[in-house]
Coordinates of C-alpha atoms in Angstrom, one line a residue:
M397 CA 46.7 -9.2 -1.3
N398 CA 47.6 -5.8 0.8
Q399 CA 48.1 -3.7 -2.3
L400 CA 44.6 -5.0 -3.5
D401 CA 43.4 -4.5 -0.5
E402 CA 44.4 -0.9 -0.7
F403 CA 43.6 -0.7 -4.2
V404 CA 39.9 -1.8 -3.3
S405 CA 39.3 1.1 -0.6
Q406 CA 40.6 3.7 -2.7
F407 CA 38.0 3.1 -5.7
A408 CA 34.8 3.0 -2.9
S409 CA 36.2 5.6 -1.8
A410 CA 36.3 7.5 -5.1
V411 CA 33.1 6.7 -6.2
W412 CA 31.5 7.7 -2.3
G413 CA 32.4 10.8 -3.1
L414 CA 30.1 14.1 -2.8
P415 CA 28.4 13.9 -6.1
L416 CA 27.3 10.5 -4.9
V417 CA 26.0 11.8 -1.8
I418 CA 24.3 15.0 -3.5
L419 CA 22.3 12.5 -5.5
L420 CA 21.3 9.6 -3.2
I421 CA 20.6 12.1 -0.3
G422 CA 19.7 15.1 -2.4
G423 CA 17.8 13.1 -5.1
G424 CA 15.6 11.6 -2.4
L425 CA 14.6 14.6 -0.7
Y426 CA 13.5 15.8 -4.1
L427 CA 11.4 12.7 -4.6
L428 CA 10.3 13.5 -0.9
I429 CA 8.8 17.1 -1.3
L430 CA 8.3 16.2 -5.1
S431 CA 5.8 13.5 -3.4
N432 CA 4.6 15.9 -1.0
F433 CA 4.9 13.3 1.4
L434 CA 1.8 11.4 0.1
P435 CA 2.8 8.1 0.3
F436 CA 3.8 8.2 4.0
R437 CA -0.2 9.2 4.1
Y438 CA -0.9 6.4 3.6
L439 CA 1.3 4.0 5.7
G440 CA -1.9 2.1 7.2
H441 CA -3.0 1.1 3.3
S442 CA 0.5 -0.2 2.8
L443 CA 0.3 -2.4 5.8
D444 CA -3.4 -3.5 4.3
L445 CA -1.6 -4.4 1.1
L446 CA 1.0 -6.2 2.7
R447 CA -1.5 -8.5 4.5
G448 CA -2.9 -9.0 1.4
K449 CA -6.3 -7.4 1.5
Y450 CA -6.1 -6.4 -2.1
N451 CA -4.4 -9.6 -3.7
N452 CA -5.6 -10.6 -7.2
P453 CA -4.2 -14.0 -8.1
N454 CA -5.1 -13.3 -12.0
D455 CA -2.9 -9.8 -11.5
P456 CA 0.5 -10.4 -13.9
G457 CA 4.2 -11.5 -12.0
E458 CA 5.2 -14.2 -9.9
I459 CA 5.0 -13.7 -6.1
N460 CA 2.5 -11.6 -4.1
H461 CA 3.4 -8.7 -2.0
F462 CA 4.5 -10.0 1.0
Q463 CA 6.7 -12.7 -0.6
S464 CA 8.3 -9.5 -2.7
L465 CA 9.0 -7.5 0.4
S466 CA 10.4 -10.3 2.4
T467 CA 12.6 -11.3 -0.4
A468 CA 14.0 -7.9 -0.5
L469 CA 13.8 -7.7 3.0
S470 CA 15.9 -10.7 3.2
S471 CA 18.9 -9.0 1.1
T472 CA 18.5 -5.8 3.6
V473 CA 17.7 -7.0 6.9
G474 CA 20.9 -8.8 7.2
M475 CA 24.6 -8.2 8.0
G476 CA 24.3 -4.3 7.0
N477 CA 22.0 -4.3 10.5
I478 CA 24.2 -6.2 12.7
A479 CA 27.6 -5.7 11.3
G480 CA 27.3 -2.7 8.9
V481 CA 26.1 -0.3 12.4
A482 CA 28.9 -1.9 14.3
V483 CA 31.3 -0.8 11.7
A484 CA 29.4 2.7 11.7
I485 CA 29.9 3.1 15.5
A486 CA 33.5 1.9 15.6
L487 CA 33.8 4.8 12.9
G488 CA 32.0 7.3 13.8
G489 CA 30.3 6.9 17.4
P490 CA 26.7 7.6 18.4
G491 CA 26.3 10.6 15.7
A492 CA 26.5 8.1 12.9
I493 CA 23.0 6.7 13.8
F494 CA 21.6 9.8 13.1
W495 CA 22.8 10.3 9.5
L496 CA 21.6 6.3 9.2
W497 CA 18.1 7.5 10.2
V498 CA 18.2 10.5 8.0
S499 CA 19.0 8.2 4.9
A500 CA 16.2 5.4 5.7
V501 CA 13.4 8.7 5.8
V502 CA 14.8 10.0 2.6
G503 CA 14.9 6.4 1.4
M504 CA 11.2 5.0 2.1
A505 CA 10.4 8.0 -0.2
T506 CA 13.2 6.8 -2.8
K507 CA 11.9 3.4 -2.9
F508 CA 8.3 3.9 -3.2
F509 CA 9.4 6.0 -6.4
T510 CA 12.0 3.1 -7.8
N511 CA 9.6 0.1 -7.3
T512 CA 6.3 1.8 -8.2
L513 CA 8.5 2.1 -11.5
A514 CA 9.7 -1.4 -11.6
V515 CA 5.9 -2.5 -11.7
M516 CA 4.9 0.4 -14.0
Y517 CA 7.6 -0.3 -16.7
R518 CA 7.9 -4.1 -16.4
G519 CA 10.3 -5.8 -19.8
I520 CA 10.1 -9.2 -21.5
D521 CA 13.1 -11.5 -21.2
T522 CA 14.4 -13.5 -23.8
Q523 CA 12.2 -16.6 -22.7
G524 CA 9.1 -14.4 -22.9
N525 CA 8.7 -13.7 -19.4
I526 CA 7.3 -10.7 -17.6
Q527 CA 10.3 -9.0 -15.8
G528 CA 10.8 -5.5 -13.4
G529 CA 13.8 -3.9 -12.2
V530 CA 16.0 -0.7 -13.0
M531 CA 17.5 -2.4 -16.1
Y532 CA 14.1 -2.7 -17.6
F533 CA 12.2 0.6 -16.5
I534 CA 15.3 2.6 -17.9
E535 CA 14.9 1.1 -21.4
E536 CA 11.0 0.7 -21.5
G537 CA 10.6 4.1 -19.6
L538 CA 12.9 6.5 -21.0
G539 CA 13.6 4.5 -24.3
K540 CA 16.7 2.8 -26.1
K541 CA 18.8 5.7 -26.4
W542 CA 19.2 4.9 -22.7
K543 CA 19.9 1.5 -22.5
F544 CA 23.6 2.0 -22.0
M545 CA 22.7 2.9 -18.1
A546 CA 20.5 -0.3 -18.2
I547 CA 23.6 -2.2 -19.2
F548 CA 26.1 -0.2 -17.0
F549 CA 23.6 -1.5 -13.9
S550 CA 23.6 -4.9 -14.9
V551 CA 26.9 -5.0 -14.8
A552 CA 27.8 -3.5 -11.8
G553 CA 25.0 -5.6 -10.3
L554 CA 26.6 -8.6 -11.2
I555 CA 29.5 -7.7 -8.9
G556 CA 27.2 -5.9 -6.2
A557 CA 24.8 -8.6 -6.0
L558 CA 27.6 -10.8 -4.7
P559 CA 27.7 -12.2 -1.1
V560 CA 31.2 -11.6 -0.1
F561 CA 30.4 -9.5 3.2
N562 CA 27.7 -11.3 4.6
V563 CA 29.7 -14.8 4.2
N564 CA 32.6 -12.9 5.5
Q565 CA 31.2 -11.5 8.3
L566 CA 29.2 -14.8 9.2
T567 CA 32.4 -16.9 9.0
Q568 CA 34.1 -14.4 11.7
A569 CA 30.7 -14.7 13.7
I570 CA 31.1 -18.5 13.7
N571 CA 34.8 -18.5 14.4
F572 CA 34.6 -15.5 17.2
I573 CA 31.6 -17.3 18.8
L574 CA 31.8 -20.8 18.2
L575 CA 35.1 -21.8 17.3
E576 CA 37.6 -19.7 19.4
P577 CA 36.0 -20.2 22.9
N578 CA 35.7 -23.9 22.7
N579 CA 39.2 -23.8 21.8
I580 CA 39.2 -25.0 18.3
P581 CA 41.9 -23.7 16.0
T582 CA 40.7 -20.8 13.5
G583 CA 42.5 -19.9 10.0
F584 CA 42.2 -20.8 6.2
G585 CA 41.1 -24.7 6.9
T586 CA 38.1 -23.5 9.3
N587 CA 37.0 -20.8 7.0
L588 CA 37.4 -23.1 3.8
I589 CA 35.4 -25.5 5.4
I590 CA 32.6 -22.8 6.9
G591 CA 32.3 -21.7 3.1
I592 CA 31.5 -25.3 1.7
I593 CA 29.2 -25.8 4.0
L594 CA 27.2 -22.6 3.2
V595 CA 27.5 -23.7 -0.8
I596 CA 25.6 -26.4 0.0
L597 CA 22.7 -25.3 2.0
T598 CA 22.8 -21.9 -1.0
S599 CA 22.8 -24.1 -3.6
V600 CA 19.6 -25.9 -2.7
V601 CA 17.5 -23.5 -2.5
I602 CA 19.2 -20.9 -5.2
L603 CA 18.7 -23.6 -7.8
G604 CA 15.1 -24.1 -7.5
G605 CA 14.9 -19.9 -8.8
L606 CA 12.6 -17.3 -7.5
Q607 CA 9.2 -19.6 -6.3
R608 CA 11.7 -21.4 -4.1
I609 CA 13.3 -18.5 -2.5
S610 CA 10.6 -16.5 -2.3
K611 CA 8.9 -19.2 -0.4
T612 CA 11.7 -19.9 1.9
V613 CA 12.5 -16.3 2.7
S614 CA 9.1 -15.4 3.4
K615 CA 9.2 -18.1 6.5
L616 CA 12.7 -17.1 7.5
V617 CA 12.7 -13.4 7.5
P618 CA 9.2 -12.7 10.5
A619 CA 11.4 -15.5 12.6
M620 CA 14.4 -14.2 12.0
V621 CA 13.3 -10.7 12.9
A622 CA 11.4 -11.5 15.9
L623 CA 14.2 -13.5 17.5
Y624 CA 16.6 -10.5 17.2
F625 CA 13.7 -8.1 18.3
V626 CA 13.1 -9.9 21.7
S627 CA 17.2 -10.1 21.8
V628 CA 18.1 -6.8 21.7
I629 CA 14.7 -5.6 24.4
I630 CA 16.5 -8.3 26.8
I631 CA 19.8 -6.2 26.3
L632 CA 18.1 -2.9 26.8
I633 CA 15.9 -4.0 29.9
V634 CA 19.3 -5.6 31.3
N635 CA 20.7 -1.7 30.5
Y636 CA 17.7 0.2 31.1
D637 CA 19.0 2.8 33.1
V638 CA 21.5 4.5 30.3
V639 CA 19.4 4.1 27.6
P640 CA 17.8 7.6 27.5
Y641 CA 21.0 9.0 27.8
Y642 CA 22.9 6.9 24.7
F643 CA 19.5 7.6 22.6
S644 CA 20.1 11.2 23.5
T645 CA 23.4 11.1 22.1
I646 CA 23.0 9.4 18.6
F647 CA 21.3 13.6 18.1
T648 CA 23.8 15.1 20.5
D649 CA 26.6 13.3 18.3
A650 CA 25.6 13.9 15.0
F651 CA 26.7 17.5 14.6
A652 CA 29.8 17.2 17.1
A653 CA 31.5 14.0 15.3
E654 CA 33.9 14.3 18.4
N655 CA 34.4 10.4 17.9
Y656 CA 34.7 10.0 14.4
K657 CA 38.1 8.5 13.2
G658 CA 37.5 8.2 9.6
E659 CA 39.1 10.2 7.0
P660 CA 37.3 13.8 7.0
M661 CA 35.1 14.6 3.7
L662 CA 33.1 17.4 2.6
G663 CA 35.7 19.7 4.1
G664 CA 35.6 18.5 7.3
V665 CA 35.1 15.5 10.0
L666 CA 31.5 15.8 10.1
G667 CA 31.1 15.3 6.1
G668 CA 33.2 12.4 6.9
L669 CA 30.3 11.6 9.3
I670 CA 27.6 12.2 7.2
I671 CA 29.1 10.2 4.1
L672 CA 30.0 7.0 6.7
G673 CA 25.9 7.0 7.8
V674 CA 24.7 8.2 4.3
R675 CA 27.1 4.7 3.0
R676 CA 26.2 2.8 5.8
G677 CA 22.5 3.5 5.4
A678 CA 22.7 2.3 1.8
F679 CA 24.2 -0.8 2.6
S680 CA 21.5 -1.6 5.2
N681 CA 18.5 -0.5 3.0
E682 CA 19.7 0.1 -0.3
A683 CA 17.5 2.5 -0.9
G684 CA 18.7 4.2 -4.6
I685 CA 20.7 1.2 -5.1
G686 CA 18.2 -0.7 -7.6
T687 CA 18.2 -4.0 -6.2
A688 CA 15.1 -4.1 -4.6
T689 CA 13.3 -3.2 -7.7
M690 CA 14.0 -6.5 -9.6
A691 CA 11.9 -8.5 -6.4
H692 CA 9.1 -6.0 -6.3
G693 CA 9.0 -6.0 -9.7
A694 CA 8.2 -9.5 -9.7
S695 CA 5.1 -8.9 -7.9
K696 CA 1.5 -10.3 -8.5
T697 CA 0.2 -6.5 -9.0
S698 CA -1.6 -4.6 -11.7
E699 CA -1.0 -1.4 -9.8
P700 CA 2.4 0.3 -9.5
V701 CA 1.2 2.3 -7.3
R702 CA 0.7 -0.6 -4.3
E703 CA 4.1 -1.9 -5.0
G704 CA 5.8 1.5 -4.2
L705 CA 3.5 1.7 -0.9
V706 CA 4.7 -1.7 0.0
A707 CA 8.6 -1.1 -0.9
M708 CA 8.1 1.8 1.0
L709 CA 7.9 -0.5 4.5
G710 CA 11.2 -1.9 3.8
P711 CA 13.6 1.0 5.3
A712 CA 11.3 1.7 7.9
I713 CA 11.6 -2.0 9.2
D714 CA 15.3 -2.5 8.2
T715 CA 16.8 1.1 9.5
L716 CA 14.8 2.9 11.7
V717 CA 13.7 -0.7 13.9
V718 CA 16.6 -3.2 13.4
C719 CA 19.6 -1.0 12.3
T720 CA 18.3 1.5 15.6
L721 CA 18.1 -2.0 17.8
T722 CA 21.5 -3.2 17.0
A723 CA 22.7 0.3 17.8
L724 CA 21.5 1.0 21.2
C725 CA 22.5 -2.5 22.2
I726 CA 26.3 -1.8 21.3
L727 CA 25.9 2.1 22.7
V728 CA 24.4 0.7 26.2
T729 CA 27.0 -1.9 27.0
G730 CA 29.9 0.9 26.2
I731 CA 31.7 -2.0 24.7
W732 CA 32.1 0.0 21.6
Q733 CA 34.0 2.4 23.9
T734 CA 36.5 -0.7 25.5
S735 CA 36.7 -3.1 22.8
D736 CA 39.0 -3.2 19.6
V737 CA 37.0 -5.7 17.6
N738 CA 34.9 -4.7 14.9
G739 CA 32.2 -5.5 12.6
V740 CA 29.8 -8.3 13.9
S741 CA 32.5 -9.3 16.6
L742 CA 31.7 -5.5 18.5
T743 CA 27.7 -6.7 18.3
A744 CA 29.0 -10.0 19.6
A745 CA 30.6 -8.5 22.4
A746 CA 27.6 -6.5 23.8
F747 CA 25.6 -9.4 23.6
E748 CA 27.8 -11.6 25.5
D749 CA 27.9 -8.3 27.9
S750 CA 24.4 -8.0 28.7
I751 CA 23.3 -11.9 28.3
P752 CA 26.2 -13.8 29.7
Y753 CA 26.5 -17.9 28.6
V754 CA 23.4 -17.6 26.2
G755 CA 24.0 -14.1 24.5
D756 CA 26.3 -14.5 21.7
Y757 CA 24.7 -17.9 20.5
L758 CA 21.4 -16.2 20.3
L759 CA 23.0 -13.4 17.9
L760 CA 25.1 -16.3 16.3
L761 CA 21.4 -17.8 15.5
C762 CA 20.2 -14.2 14.3
I763 CA 23.2 -14.0 11.8
A764 CA 23.4 -17.2 10.7
A765 CA 19.2 -17.0 9.5
F766 CA 20.2 -13.0 8.1
S767 CA 23.2 -14.4 6.0
I768 CA 21.6 -17.7 4.6
S769 CA 18.6 -15.5 3.9
S770 CA 20.7 -13.0 2.5
L771 CA 22.3 -15.7 0.1
F772 CA 19.4 -16.6 -1.7
S773 CA 17.9 -13.5 -2.4
F774 CA 21.4 -11.9 -3.8
S775 CA 21.9 -14.7 -5.9
Y776 CA 18.2 -13.8 -7.8
Y777 CA 19.3 -10.0 -8.3
G778 CA 22.7 -11.5 -10.2
T779 CA 20.9 -13.9 -12.4
K780 CA 18.3 -11.1 -12.9
C781 CA 21.6 -9.0 -14.0
L782 CA 22.9 -11.5 -16.0
S783 CA 19.5 -12.6 -17.9
Y784 CA 19.3 -8.6 -19.1
L785 CA 22.8 -9.1 -20.5
A786 CA 23.2 -12.0 -21.8
G787 CA 19.4 -13.8 -22.6
A788 CA 17.2 -15.6 -19.6
E789 CA 18.6 -19.0 -21.0
N790 CA 21.9 -18.1 -19.7
K791 CA 21.5 -16.3 -16.2
H792 CA 22.0 -20.3 -14.5
Y793 CA 25.5 -19.5 -15.1
Y794 CA 25.7 -16.7 -12.5
N795 CA 24.7 -19.2 -9.9
Y796 CA 27.8 -21.2 -10.1
F797 CA 30.0 -17.7 -10.1
Y798 CA 28.2 -17.0 -7.1
I799 CA 28.7 -20.2 -5.4
I800 CA 32.7 -19.6 -5.9
S801 CA 32.2 -16.6 -4.2
I802 CA 30.9 -17.6 -1.0
L803 CA 34.1 -19.5 -0.6
L804 CA 36.1 -16.4 -1.3
G805 CA 34.1 -14.2 1.0
A806 CA 34.8 -17.0 3.8
T807 CA 38.4 -16.8 3.3
T808 CA 39.3 -12.9 2.8
S809 CA 39.6 -9.9 5.0
L810 CA 36.6 -7.8 6.0
S811 CA 37.8 -4.6 4.7
M812 CA 38.5 -5.4 1.0
M813 CA 34.8 -7.3 1.0
I814 CA 33.0 -4.3 2.4
N815 CA 34.6 -1.6 0.3
L816 CA 34.3 -3.9 -3.0
I817 CA 30.5 -4.6 -2.6
D818 CA 30.4 -0.5 -1.6
G819 CA 32.2 0.8 -4.7
F820 CA 29.3 -1.8 -6.6
F821 CA 26.5 -0.6 -4.9
A822 CA 27.5 3.0 -5.6
L823 CA 28.3 2.4 -9.2
M824 CA 24.8 1.3 -9.3
A825 CA 23.0 3.9 -7.7
I826 CA 24.0 6.0 -10.3
P827 CA 21.8 5.0 -13.2
T828 CA 19.3 4.4 -10.3
M829 CA 18.4 7.5 -9.3
I830 CA 19.2 9.4 -12.5
S831 CA 16.6 7.3 -14.2
T832 CA 14.0 7.6 -11.3
L833 CA 14.7 11.5 -10.9
I834 CA 13.7 11.8 -14.7
L835 CA 10.8 9.4 -14.6
A836 CA 9.1 10.8 -10.9
P837 CA 7.0 13.4 -12.3
R838 CA 5.0 10.2 -14.0
V839 CA 4.8 8.0 -10.6
M840 CA 3.5 11.0 -9.2
K841 CA 0.6 11.3 -12.1
A842 CA -0.1 7.5 -11.6
A843 CA 0.0 8.1 -7.7
R844 CA -3.2 10.8 -7.9
I845 CA -5.2 8.4 -9.8
Y846 CA -4.4 5.6 -7.6
F847 CA -5.6 7.2 -4.7
K848 CA -8.1 9.3 -6.2
K849 CA -9.6 5.7 -7.3
Y850 CA -9.0 4.4 -3.2
K851 CA -10.8 7.3 -1.8
D852 CA -13.4 7.0 -4.3

């Protein structure tokens, strides 16, 4: 197992090298400049779209704008925001959060382009249903000669969509917050029991298909974000005197990198810190990875640009709001400097420090909602990938593979799980970003037409 853990770690580090950082951040900056910040100037219109002001039930697609964003957010507003941010701070200190923010702002532009394309170039599956996603906009937008990239994305997506990291961290949270303080022995047996319970909960929802998934998460996502928001605000109020100091250290440490504990990259410690922030940002908001295109591609709309505008809100909610709240609650308590725990346990320690007796239970409730909602949406992504590769009539087989992986995630180490998913996320980003950069001028042409109509 140690050798396998080391191999997975080397694989993740290899694919998350300089070329991919340039592709994600450099490509995202290019899209930001190409758009001339156009979609950012219509954030109010994005919120109107989200509220359903322009919904038309006769438009093609399966779910409305709010449900598509909720489905996408249920996979991104999850353990990446709680455990992923804790990992970033444990390895890189406050400065890692600055690079997380950079990846989010750039990611908003990337999400606008990728999810506009997801509706602009929808395909038809083998059962005759309209489908959207990176694999479809590669084939429909670039042509059959690029199909190898669509296949590459779908194969990587079969592993990238597995819920092993979320399950691993939920299991760790239950052990750390609920079982161990109550003197209940933890180990493989208790982890397996947690895994079995999660399998039962997940099976009930995911075997019902997209309609049941979207309806469930559209109720769960707003409630879990609100609960988490209130909990963190209480922590910030308790530690109000140090909030300005730690907020400023996010900026000052972004270039100093004195707290960075990882491997130097791009020629130095600062390069390692930048890659850490970008990597955790990509894991948190999935901008440039392409998973969200499968949810937004199913949206009921005849205007591709509208879906791009709605999708663009994802990184703002996910990274600029939720990740920042997590980061501040870990920083202001000072627990990141005095504790040896990592991942979700670090966030739990921060909650317990500021809200004694109930803080970590509040976090456990948030974590359970975040993780379980992620389990629902990631299963949908995996079935879409298998549907593209092997036909829609075979997509249900992925759910059985997916359910088995929940047990795997509950009983294996954090480092292996996070490196495995990181590595396959990186592989998914390659075809997503290359195809988006090639098709970007077509998105801008459609955007100019749409915004002119909107003004008129």
